[in-house]
Tab-separated table of C-alpha atoms in Angstrom:
chain	number	residue	atom	x	y	z
A	1	MET	CA	-0.323	0.310	0.175
A	2	SER	CA	1.339	3.541	-0.708
A	3	GLU	CA	2.737	6.041	1.905
A	4	ASN	CA	1.505	8.668	1.263
A	5	ILE	CA	-1.956	9.117	2.462
A	6	GLU	CA	-2.252	12.194	0.604
A	7	ASP	CA	-2.158	9.807	-3.035
A	8	TYR	CA	-5.273	8.309	-2.192
A	9	LYS	CA	-7.262	11.816	-1.073
A	10	LYS	CA	-5.976	13.694	-4.097
A	11	PHE	CA	-7.266	10.294	-6.410
A	12	LEU	CA	-10.545	9.924	-4.756
A	13	GLU	CA	-11.434	13.541	-5.433
A	14	GLU	CA	-10.307	13.876	-8.464
A	15	PHE	CA	-12.361	10.638	-9.148
A	16	LYS	CA	-15.452	12.045	-7.352
A	17	ILE	CA	-14.830	15.101	-9.816
A	18	ALA	CA	-14.850	13.073	-12.813
A	19	PHE	CA	-17.779	11.222	-12.169
A	20	ALA	CA	-19.854	14.525	-11.911
A	21	LYS	CA	-18.894	15.801	-14.678
A	22	HIS	CA	-19.815	12.137	-16.546
A	23	GLU	CA	-23.271	12.537	-14.706
A	24	LYS	CA	-23.741	16.012	-16.506
A	25	ARG	CA	-22.874	14.424	-19.710
A	26	CYS	CA	-24.989	11.442	-19.427
A	27	GLU	CA	-28.189	13.645	-18.345
A	28	GLU	CA	-27.300	16.116	-21.410
A	29	ARG	CA	-27.016	12.796	-24.022
A	30	ARG	CA	-30.722	11.587	-22.127
A	31	ARG	CA	-32.013	14.920	-22.905
A	32	ARG	CA	-31.273	14.829	-26.900
A	33	GLY	CA	-32.806	10.921	-26.309
A	34	ILE	CA	-29.651	8.684	-26.334
A	35	HIS	CA	-30.131	6.047	-24.194
A	36	ASP	CA	-29.106	2.661	-23.021
A	37	LEU	CA	-32.346	0.637	-23.114
A	38	ASN	CA	-32.828	-2.824	-24.861
A	39	ILE	CA	-35.829	-4.327	-25.023
A	40	PHE	CA	-34.058	-7.468	-23.830
A	41	ASP	CA	-32.528	-6.463	-20.642
A	42	VAL	CA	-35.951	-5.233	-19.588
A	43	LEU	CA	-37.862	-8.763	-20.864
A	44	GLU	CA	-35.400	-11.512	-19.918
A	45	THR	CA	-31.497	-12.176	-18.010
A	46	LYS	CA	-28.901	-14.331	-19.603
A	47	GLU	CA	-28.859	-17.259	-21.609
A	48	VAL	CA	-32.911	-17.598	-21.344
A	49	LYS	CA	-33.522	-14.442	-23.438
A	50	HIS	CA	-30.259	-15.437	-25.916
A	51	SER	CA	-31.895	-18.853	-26.585
A	52	LYS	CA	-35.362	-17.605	-27.238
A	53	PHE	CA	-34.529	-15.080	-29.839
A	54	LEU	CA	-31.987	-16.747	-31.265
A	55	SER	CA	-34.438	-19.967	-31.869
A	56	ALA	CA	-37.027	-17.400	-33.315
A	57	LEU	CA	-34.715	-16.085	-35.700
A	58	LEU	CA	-33.373	-19.740	-36.573
A	59	ASP	CA	-36.945	-21.247	-36.707
A	60	PRO	CA	-38.649	-20.954	-40.638
A	61	ASP	CA	-41.752	-21.506	-39.347
A	62	GLY	CA	-40.750	-18.472	-37.065
A	63	LEU	CA	-42.909	-15.185	-37.042
A	64	HIS	CA	-40.487	-13.226	-39.161
A	65	TYR	CA	-41.870	-14.434	-42.598
A	66	GLN	CA	-38.579	-14.953	-43.921
A	67	ASN	CA	-39.014	-18.943	-44.287
A	68	ASP	CA	-34.955	-20.647	-43.738
A	69	LEU	CA	-33.467	-17.227	-45.254
A	70	PHE	CA	-32.060	-16.636	-41.194
A	71	LEU	CA	-31.171	-20.251	-41.091
A	72	ARG	CA	-29.398	-20.817	-43.929
A	73	GLU	CA	-27.171	-17.677	-43.515
A	74	PHE	CA	-26.793	-18.913	-39.764
A	75	VAL	CA	-24.899	-22.371	-41.638
A	76	ASP	CA	-22.769	-20.710	-43.816
A	77	ILE	CA	-21.362	-18.482	-41.394
A	78	CYS	CA	-20.791	-21.340	-38.863
A	79	GLU	CA	-19.183	-23.152	-41.549
A	80	LEU	CA	-21.390	-26.432	-42.045
A	81	LYS	CA	-21.431	-27.054	-45.484
A	82	ASP	CA	-19.854	-30.294	-44.760
A	83	PHE	CA	-22.841	-31.633	-41.996
A	84	ASP	CA	-25.180	-31.208	-45.297
A	85	PHE	CA	-28.290	-29.922	-43.341
A	86	ASP	CA	-31.222	-29.436	-45.644
A	87	THR	CA	-32.881	-25.765	-43.852
A	88	SER	CA	-35.637	-26.435	-46.018
A	89	ARG	CA	-36.604	-28.890	-43.612
A	90	ALA	CA	-35.610	-27.740	-40.899
A	91	LYS	CA	-37.884	-27.577	-37.492
A	92	VAL	CA	-36.222	-25.522	-34.481
A	93	TYR	CA	-37.372	-26.343	-31.075
A	94	ARG	CA	-36.398	-24.517	-27.493
A	95	GLU	CA	-35.970	-26.537	-24.423
A	96	TYR	CA	-36.827	-29.753	-26.305
A	97	ASN	CA	-35.716	-32.400	-23.665
A	98	ASN	CA	-34.154	-29.478	-22.257
A	99	ILE	CA	-31.492	-28.738	-24.977
A	100	ASP	CA	-31.391	-24.817	-25.239
A	101	ILE	CA	-32.174	-24.768	-28.825
A	102	TYR	CA	-32.541	-28.072	-31.038
A	103	ILE	CA	-32.770	-27.928	-34.725
A	104	THR	CA	-33.287	-30.636	-36.983
A	105	ASP	CA	-33.984	-31.742	-40.567
A	106	GLY	CA	-35.648	-35.195	-39.760
A	107	ASP	CA	-32.491	-37.097	-40.835
A	108	LYS	CA	-29.494	-34.828	-39.056
A	109	HIS	CA	-29.678	-33.135	-35.544
A	110	ILE	CA	-28.125	-29.990	-34.316
A	111	ILE	CA	-27.543	-29.328	-30.932
A	112	ILE	CA	-27.145	-25.607	-29.826
A	113	GLU	CA	-25.529	-25.045	-25.842
A	114	ASN	CA	-25.397	-21.647	-25.208
A	115	LYS	CA	-23.250	-20.739	-22.331
A	116	ILE	CA	-23.327	-17.702	-20.948
A	117	TRP	CA	-20.739	-17.342	-18.046
A	118	THR	CA	-21.919	-20.508	-16.728
A	119	SER	CA	-19.726	-23.969	-17.379
A	120	ASP	CA	-21.078	-27.681	-18.102
A	121	HIS	CA	-23.432	-29.710	-15.300
A	122	ASP	CA	-24.950	-32.559	-14.899
A	123	GLU	CA	-23.511	-34.202	-17.981
A	124	GLN	CA	-25.818	-32.128	-20.271
A	125	ILE	CA	-24.223	-32.738	-23.614
A	126	ALA	CA	-23.577	-36.260	-23.376
A	127	ARG	CA	-27.634	-36.581	-21.698
A	128	TYR	CA	-28.783	-34.303	-24.796
A	129	ILE	CA	-26.992	-36.549	-27.194
A	130	GLN	CA	-28.357	-40.067	-25.645
A	131	ALA	CA	-32.178	-37.671	-25.618
A	132	ILE	CA	-31.826	-37.577	-29.176
A	133	VAL	CA	-30.325	-41.408	-30.045
A	134	ASP	CA	-33.086	-42.994	-27.930
A	135	GLU	CA	-35.606	-41.279	-30.291
A	136	GLN	CA	-34.637	-43.315	-32.999
A	137	ASP	CA	-35.566	-46.027	-34.492
A	138	GLU	CA	-32.066	-46.945	-36.355
A	139	GLN	CA	-29.198	-46.061	-33.915
A	140	ASP	CA	-26.347	-48.031	-35.584
A	141	GLU	CA	-25.250	-44.714	-38.107
A	142	ILE	CA	-27.156	-42.020	-35.446
A	143	TYR	CA	-24.315	-40.521	-34.180
A	144	GLU	CA	-22.064	-39.260	-37.263
A	145	ARG	CA	-26.451	-37.420	-38.135
A	146	ILE	CA	-25.976	-35.369	-34.615
A	147	LEU	CA	-23.814	-32.144	-34.904
A	148	VAL	CA	-23.461	-30.214	-31.072
A	149	LEU	CA	-23.078	-26.356	-31.665
A	150	TYR	CA	-21.146	-25.422	-28.634
A	151	LEU	CA	-21.902	-21.659	-27.770
A	152	THR	CA	-20.270	-18.941	-25.253
A	153	PRO	CA	-19.477	-15.677	-25.551
A	154	PHE	CA	-16.004	-15.580	-26.321
A	155	ASP	CA	-15.398	-19.038	-28.432
A	156	ASP	CA	-13.355	-20.168	-24.733
A	157	GLU	CA	-12.076	-23.332	-25.228
A	158	ILE	CA	-14.084	-26.022	-23.510
A	159	LYS	CA	-11.827	-28.707	-21.314
A	160	GLU	CA	-14.432	-30.728	-20.648
A	161	LEU	CA	-17.765	-31.790	-20.800
A	162	GLY	CA	-19.214	-34.391	-18.321
A	163	GLY	CA	-20.032	-37.795	-19.470
A	164	ILE	CA	-17.964	-36.963	-22.749
A	165	ALA	CA	-14.566	-39.275	-22.489
A	166	GLN	CA	-12.772	-36.139	-25.184
A	167	ILE	CA	-12.997	-33.705	-26.914
A	168	ASN	CA	-11.442	-32.687	-29.902
A	169	GLU	CA	-11.411	-29.725	-32.083
A	170	ASN	CA	-14.162	-31.342	-34.721
A	171	TYR	CA	-15.855	-34.220	-32.656
A	172	LEU	CA	-16.953	-35.477	-28.869
A	173	LEU	CA	-15.852	-38.975	-28.328
A	174	THR	CA	-18.657	-40.555	-26.108
A	175	ASP	CA	-17.446	-43.788	-25.208
A	176	GLU	CA	-13.405	-44.099	-25.055
A	177	ASN	CA	-13.697	-47.564	-25.751
A	178	TYR	CA	-15.322	-46.993	-28.837
A	179	ASN	CA	-13.545	-44.639	-31.203
A	180	SER	CA	-16.946	-45.209	-33.615
A	181	ILE	CA	-19.279	-43.485	-31.798
A	182	LYS	CA	-17.940	-39.978	-32.381
A	183	VAL	CA	-20.179	-36.869	-32.268
A	184	SER	CA	-19.668	-33.732	-34.453
A	185	TYR	CA	-18.778	-30.742	-32.813
A	186	LYS	CA	-17.807	-27.107	-33.263
A	187	ARG	CA	-17.354	-23.928	-31.084
A	188	ILE	CA	-19.081	-20.792	-31.831
A	189	SER	CA	-19.150	-17.563	-30.541
A	190	TYR	CA	-21.493	-14.356	-29.725
A	191	GLN	CA	-18.129	-12.033	-30.520
A	192	LYS	CA	-17.740	-13.933	-33.697
A	193	GLU	CA	-20.467	-16.079	-35.196
A	194	ILE	CA	-23.605	-14.979	-33.667
A	195	LEU	CA	-22.279	-10.785	-34.891
A	196	GLU	CA	-21.490	-11.857	-38.471
A	197	TRP	CA	-24.833	-13.593	-38.675
A	198	ILE	CA	-26.845	-10.536	-37.130
A	199	SER	CA	-24.556	-8.152	-39.492
A	200	LYS	CA	-25.496	-10.614	-42.670
A	201	ILE	CA	-29.297	-10.933	-41.880
A	202	LYS	CA	-29.780	-6.942	-41.189
A	203	LEU	CA	-28.512	-6.124	-44.642
A	204	GLU	CA	-31.097	-8.559	-46.096
A	205	ILE	CA	-34.034	-7.348	-44.886
A	206	ALA	CA	-32.983	-3.663	-44.571
A	207	ASN	CA	-35.933	-2.517	-46.372
A	208	LEU	CA	-38.075	-4.521	-43.364
A	209	ILE	CA	-37.571	-1.336	-40.934
A	210	ASP	CA	-39.848	-3.350	-38.442
A	211	LEU	CA	-37.726	-6.447	-38.055
A	212	SER	CA	-34.739	-4.337	-38.641
A	213	VAL	CA	-35.309	-2.543	-35.782
A	214	ILE	CA	-35.416	-5.621	-33.441
A	215	ILE	CA	-32.566	-7.407	-34.791
A	216	SER	CA	-30.278	-3.837	-34.347
A	217	GLN	CA	-31.438	-4.022	-30.480
A	218	TYR	CA	-31.000	-7.312	-29.978
A	219	GLU	CA	-27.341	-6.611	-32.339
A	220	LYS	CA	-26.861	-3.905	-29.575
A	221	LEU	CA	-27.229	-6.597	-26.363
A	222	VAL	CA	-25.033	-8.924	-27.745
A	223	LYS	CA	-22.328	-6.549	-28.457
A	224	ASN	CA	-22.420	-5.054	-24.949
A	225	LEU	CA	-22.207	-9.009	-23.889
A	226	THR	CA	-19.014	-8.779	-25.538
A	227	ASN	CA	-17.623	-5.753	-24.648
A	228	GLN	CA	-18.273	-3.847	-27.679
A	229	GLY	CA	-21.447	-1.949	-27.033
A	230	GLU	CA	-21.838	2.090	-26.880
A	231	LYS	CA	-22.776	2.795	-23.679
A	232	MET	CA	-22.506	6.274	-21.687
A	233	GLU	CA	-18.942	5.461	-20.766
A	234	ASN	CA	-16.925	7.767	-18.712
A	235	LYS	CA	-13.372	7.494	-20.496
A	236	GLU	CA	-12.061	9.877	-17.711
A	237	ILE	CA	-12.820	8.171	-15.280
A	238	PHE	CA	-10.947	4.700	-16.985
A	239	SER	CA	-7.783	7.279	-17.627
A	240	LEU	CA	-8.111	7.686	-13.798
A	241	ILE	CA	-8.231	4.247	-12.485
A	242	GLN	CA	-5.371	3.424	-15.552
A	243	GLU	CA	-2.998	6.234	-14.045
A	244	ASN	CA	-3.582	5.495	-10.733
A	245	HIS	CA	-3.524	1.491	-10.826
A	246	SER	CA	-1.873	0.681	-7.609
A	247	ILE	CA	-3.957	2.887	-5.770
A	248	CYS	CA	-6.821	1.389	-7.041
A	249	ILE	CA	-6.129	-2.137	-6.248
A	250	ASP	CA	-5.221	-1.103	-3.201
A	251	ILE	CA	-8.749	0.467	-2.125
A	252	VAL	CA	-10.316	-2.815	-3.695
A	253	GLU	CA	-8.846	-4.856	-1.478
A	254	ASN	CA	-9.596	-2.427	1.748
A	255	PHE	CA	-13.293	-2.121	0.708
A	256	GLU	CA	-14.861	-5.699	1.659
A	257	LYS	CA	-13.015	-5.027	5.125
A	258	ALA	CA	-14.174	-1.629	5.527
A	259	SER	CA	-17.874	-2.815	4.931
A	260	ARG	CA	-17.339	-5.144	7.108
A	261	ASP	CA	-16.516	-2.848	9.390
A	262	ILE	CA	-19.328	-0.159	9.128
A	263	ILE	CA	-21.842	-3.321	9.567
A	264	ASN	CA	-20.233	-4.722	12.482
A	265	ASP	CA	-19.899	-1.089	14.293
A	266	PHE	CA	-23.862	-0.646	13.897
A	267	ILE	CA	-24.230	-3.951	15.067
A	268	LYS	CA	-21.679	-4.314	18.118
A	269	ASN	CA	-21.908	-1.626	19.224
A	270	TYR	CA	-26.127	-0.232	18.790
A	271	LEU	CA	-28.033	-3.175	17.788
A	272	TYR	CA	-26.927	-6.200	19.570
A	273	PRO	CA	-26.995	-4.199	23.100
A	274	LYS	CA	-30.875	-3.701	22.254
A	275	ILE	CA	-31.909	-7.073	21.535
A	276	GLU	CA	-29.996	-8.361	24.550
A	277	ALA	CA	-31.974	-6.140	26.448
A	278	GLN	CA	-34.939	-7.046	24.709
A	279	LEU	CA	-34.668	-10.908	25.235
A	280	LYS	CA	-33.324	-10.828	28.502
A	281	GLY	CA	-35.093	-13.336	31.007
A	282	SER	CA	-36.960	-14.417	28.032
A	283	GLU	CA	-37.414	-18.078	26.567
A	284	TRP	CA	-34.936	-17.117	24.241
A	285	LEU	CA	-30.821	-17.375	24.171
A	286	LEU	CA	-29.084	-14.895	22.611
A	287	GLU	CA	-25.475	-16.156	21.403
A	288	GLU	CA	-21.993	-14.359	21.882
A	289	PHE	CA	-21.624	-11.983	18.901
A	290	LYS	CA	-18.543	-12.729	16.628
A	291	GLU	CA	-18.111	-9.915	14.109
A	292	ASN	CA	-18.932	-10.808	10.835
A	293	TYR	CA	-15.399	-11.946	8.286
A	294	GLU	CA	-17.011	-14.846	6.389
A	295	ASP	CA	-19.148	-14.597	3.703
A	296	TYR	CA	-22.975	-14.825	4.928
A	297	ASP	CA	-21.793	-15.448	8.582
A	298	CYS	CA	-24.577	-14.911	11.250
A	299	ILE	CA	-24.131	-11.921	12.907
A	300	VAL	CA	-26.736	-12.321	15.577
A	301	LYS	CA	-27.773	-15.680	16.457
A	302	VAL	CA	-31.143	-16.791	18.523
A	303	LYS	CA	-31.785	-19.882	19.779
A	304	HIS	CA	-34.693	-21.261	22.609
A	305	LYS	CA	-33.551	-22.343	25.489
A	306	GLU	CA	-35.030	-25.688	24.782
A	307	TYR	CA	-33.510	-26.689	21.666
A	308	THR	CA	-29.100	-25.616	22.774
A	309	GLU	CA	-27.467	-28.890	21.753
A	310	GLY	CA	-27.134	-31.248	18.738
A	311	ASN	CA	-28.643	-29.934	15.233
A	312	PHE	CA	-31.139	-27.819	15.559
A	313	LEU	CA	-33.040	-24.368	13.989
A	314	LEU	CA	-31.714	-20.803	14.988
A	315	PHE	CA	-32.963	-17.343	14.544
A	316	VAL	CA	-30.112	-15.086	12.304
A	317	LEU	CA	-29.478	-11.970	11.113
A	318	GLN	CA	-26.924	-11.636	8.840
A	319	ALA	CA	-25.350	-9.237	5.965
A	320	ASN	CA	-25.206	-10.838	2.674
A	321	SER	CA	-21.826	-11.472	0.622
A	322	HIS	CA	-22.253	-8.307	-1.479
A	323	PHE	CA	-23.017	-5.957	1.910
A	324	SER	CA	-26.524	-5.281	-0.175
A	325	MET	CA	-28.743	-5.975	2.623
A	326	LEU	CA	-29.553	-7.387	5.630
A	327	GLU	CA	-31.807	-10.232	6.214
A	328	TRP	CA	-33.109	-12.205	8.709
A	329	GLY	CA	-33.788	-16.608	8.698
A	330	LEU	CA	-33.776	-19.907	9.897
A	331	ILE	CA	-30.676	-21.681	9.927
A	332	ASN	CA	-29.946	-25.552	11.155
A	333	SER	CA	-27.098	-25.115	13.248
A	334	LYS	CA	-24.889	-28.214	12.431
A	335	ASN	CA	-25.878	-30.132	9.529
A	336	LYS	CA	-27.824	-29.629	5.967
A	337	LEU	CA	-31.610	-30.273	6.685
A	338	ASN	CA	-32.585	-33.776	5.765
A	339	ARG	CA	-34.977	-32.874	3.188
A	340	SER	CA	-35.786	-36.040	2.097
A	341	GLU	CA	-38.121	-36.512	5.251
A	342	SER	CA	-41.606	-35.086	4.402
A	343	LYS	CA	-42.175	-33.869	8.229
A	344	LEU	CA	-39.362	-31.419	7.525
A	345	THR	CA	-40.708	-30.114	3.966
A	346	GLU	CA	-44.071	-29.509	5.444
A	347	LEU	CA	-42.838	-27.531	8.007
A	348	ILE	CA	-40.808	-25.495	5.854
A	349	GLU	CA	-43.408	-25.316	3.212
A	350	ASN	CA	-45.835	-24.238	6.220
A	351	ILE	CA	-43.769	-21.085	6.281
A	352	LEU	CA	-43.091	-20.287	3.267
A	353	ASN	CA	-46.667	-20.313	2.646
A	354	SER	CA	-47.543	-18.078	5.788
A	355	GLY	CA	-46.049	-15.038	4.167
A	356	LYS	CA	-43.338	-15.446	7.183
A	357	CYS	CA	-40.557	-16.429	5.030
A	358	GLU	CA	-39.256	-15.573	1.332
A	359	LYS	CA	-37.657	-18.491	0.452
A	360	ILE	CA	-35.330	-21.614	0.624
A	361	LYS	CA	-31.767	-21.039	0.736
A	362	ALA	CA	-28.366	-23.166	0.934
A	363	ILE	CA	-25.603	-20.776	1.413
A	364	LYS	CA	-22.127	-21.836	1.992
A	365	GLY	CA	-20.112	-20.550	4.224
A	366	ALA	CA	-22.540	-21.105	6.856
A	367	GLU	CA	-22.230	-23.361	9.862
A	368	GLY	CA	-25.485	-24.997	8.231
A	369	GLU	CA	-28.243	-25.287	5.699
A	370	TRP	CA	-30.663	-22.349	5.326
A	371	ALA	CA	-34.541	-23.202	5.685
A	372	CYS	CA	-35.571	-20.063	4.756
A	373	ALA	CA	-34.974	-15.990	4.665
A	374	LYS	CA	-36.695	-12.562	4.389
A	375	LYS	CA	-34.555	-9.448	3.284
A	376	ILE	CA	-35.350	-6.435	5.847
A	377	ASP	CA	-36.689	-3.405	3.575
A	378	ASP	CA	-35.503	-0.901	5.562
A	379	PHE	CA	-31.467	-2.287	5.161
A	380	SER	CA	-31.962	-3.450	1.883
A	381	ASN	CA	-30.700	-1.623	-1.520
A	382	ASN	CA	-26.439	-0.185	-0.720
A	383	LEU	CA	-26.467	-1.506	2.918
A	384	VAL	CA	-23.177	0.184	3.568
A	385	LEU	CA	-24.332	3.580	1.962
A	386	LYS	CA	-27.227	3.427	3.991
A	387	LEU	CA	-24.951	2.753	7.540
A	388	ILE	CA	-22.734	5.475	6.477
A	389	GLU	CA	-25.562	7.955	5.932
A	390	TYR	CA	-27.074	7.198	8.915
A	391	LYS	CA	-23.846	7.789	11.034
A	392	LYS	CA	-23.104	10.875	9.276
A	393	ASN	CA	-27.090	11.992	10.191
A	394	ASN	CA	-26.387	10.688	14.053
A	395	GLU	CA	-29.013	7.987	13.369
A	396	PHE	CA	-27.676	4.763	14.520
A	397	GLU	CA	-29.716	5.273	17.646
A	398	LYS	CA	-32.606	5.323	15.709
A	399	MET	CA	-32.083	2.435	13.718
A	400	SER	CA	-31.296	0.165	15.701
A	401	ASN	CA	-34.126	0.637	17.194
A	402	VAL	CA	-36.105	0.213	14.607
A	403	LEU	CA	-34.080	-3.160	13.832
A	404	THR	CA	-34.310	-4.817	16.990
A	405	ASN	CA	-38.281	-4.371	16.750
A	406	ILE	CA	-38.297	-5.763	13.353
A	407	PHE	CA	-35.815	-8.790	14.692
A	408	CYS	CA	-37.607	-9.315	18.069
A	409	GLU	CA	-41.177	-9.395	16.045
A	410	ASN	CA	-40.835	-11.673	13.402
A	411	LEU	CA	-38.330	-14.166	16.079
A	412	PHE	CA	-41.850	-13.866	18.215
A	413	ASN	CA	-43.605	-14.284	15.053
A	414	LEU	CA	-41.812	-18.198	14.577
A	415	LYS	CA	-41.648	-19.209	17.658
A	416	ASP	CA	-44.375	-22.000	16.901
A	417	ASP	CA	-42.307	-22.807	13.770
A	418	ILE	CA	-39.518	-23.229	15.378
A	419	ILE	CA	-40.145	-25.288	18.385
A	420	ALA	CA	-41.915	-27.568	16.228
A	421	PHE	CA	-39.235	-27.971	13.366
A	422	ASN	CA	-36.940	-28.666	16.616
A	423	LYS	CA	-38.924	-30.901	17.742
A	424	GLU	CA	-39.255	-33.126	14.525
A	425	LEU	CA	-35.385	-32.652	14.218
A	426	LYS	CA	-35.120	-34.372	17.740
A	427	ASN	CA	-37.454	-37.541	16.204
A	428	TYR	CA	-34.932	-37.621	12.869
A	429	ASN	CA	-31.691	-37.771	15.221
A	430	THR	CA	-29.981	-35.355	11.958
A	431	LEU	CA	-26.559	-34.863	13.794
């Protein structure tokens, strides 16, 4: 870390000025009608929106009414001539046997696996291939009539696929004991093939203004995905970061601890003593405060005095891993919840259905497994910024009173559920 604190002060001041200028320029551009709004960002997320739109364009029977024009261009851009696929007879399906996009001409079969910032899991490709094989009457030559297109943002090298014995440049070996069982394989990317394809089909339908506008919106989305977008970026800020890179690294490395320190200060010195006073002499036991320096570590833990040994359910408060919010919930003290036991599942479902909790969670890093959790509205969205503002306005005392009431009210509201769950845990002996 730099020895001179003035370097940090100077950088942060320059950053603040640059950001203010950027905000002003953005506001001026917005008034002139320039925007970053994209219909696809509004409607869907990640692979889902891409797979839906891609399949809609590729489908010869799609509502674009261009027959197999888009599919022909796609086959051409992906250099699939040797696969001899008949686009005029093609049918396109979404989520057919869980395949992202499945295309068949009745004889040949194309599997498009769409991966955006995710990796292969549960032997997906192997299962998809087998699903197609199982549907064929004649299976002797079916493998050579299957093609897997593995779509990623940047044509990332795929070194391993579950259930696939060997990955080669042009084929997959499904069983290392049978070299004849090969499936054609090709990596494609949004950065290259998809953008080239979009550019080509835009020329083909330039006179169809409404369709062209929709495809142009998608092109913009793909460019943003592959870091080629033209958003309202602040080049001055980028330059400041590049010129002060070592300072930025120091700030990033200390940001997490600084965030945790703010949260721990509020909890330890304001909230915890109030909860302790509220529960004193009751049937609830408050565990000793422990500063939160691990992901998803519970800051405040309360247990019923009748259930304190072995495996039991705790009522807890935690800050999530990104420090964006506080949430309370129920967590198992030691081991994973045995969800195979119908009674435990029923008890969790009853809590969820009552609206007392919102969702089942399985969180890494905690002592046990979460049963359910619920965010605290007054302490959600930019938690650290809110706490800084509360501290600046001398509102820690006031907000800790608010949070104590929320915490204890929900604890008391869940009393019967917690007791019922702990009784059931004792019966199943899940130590």
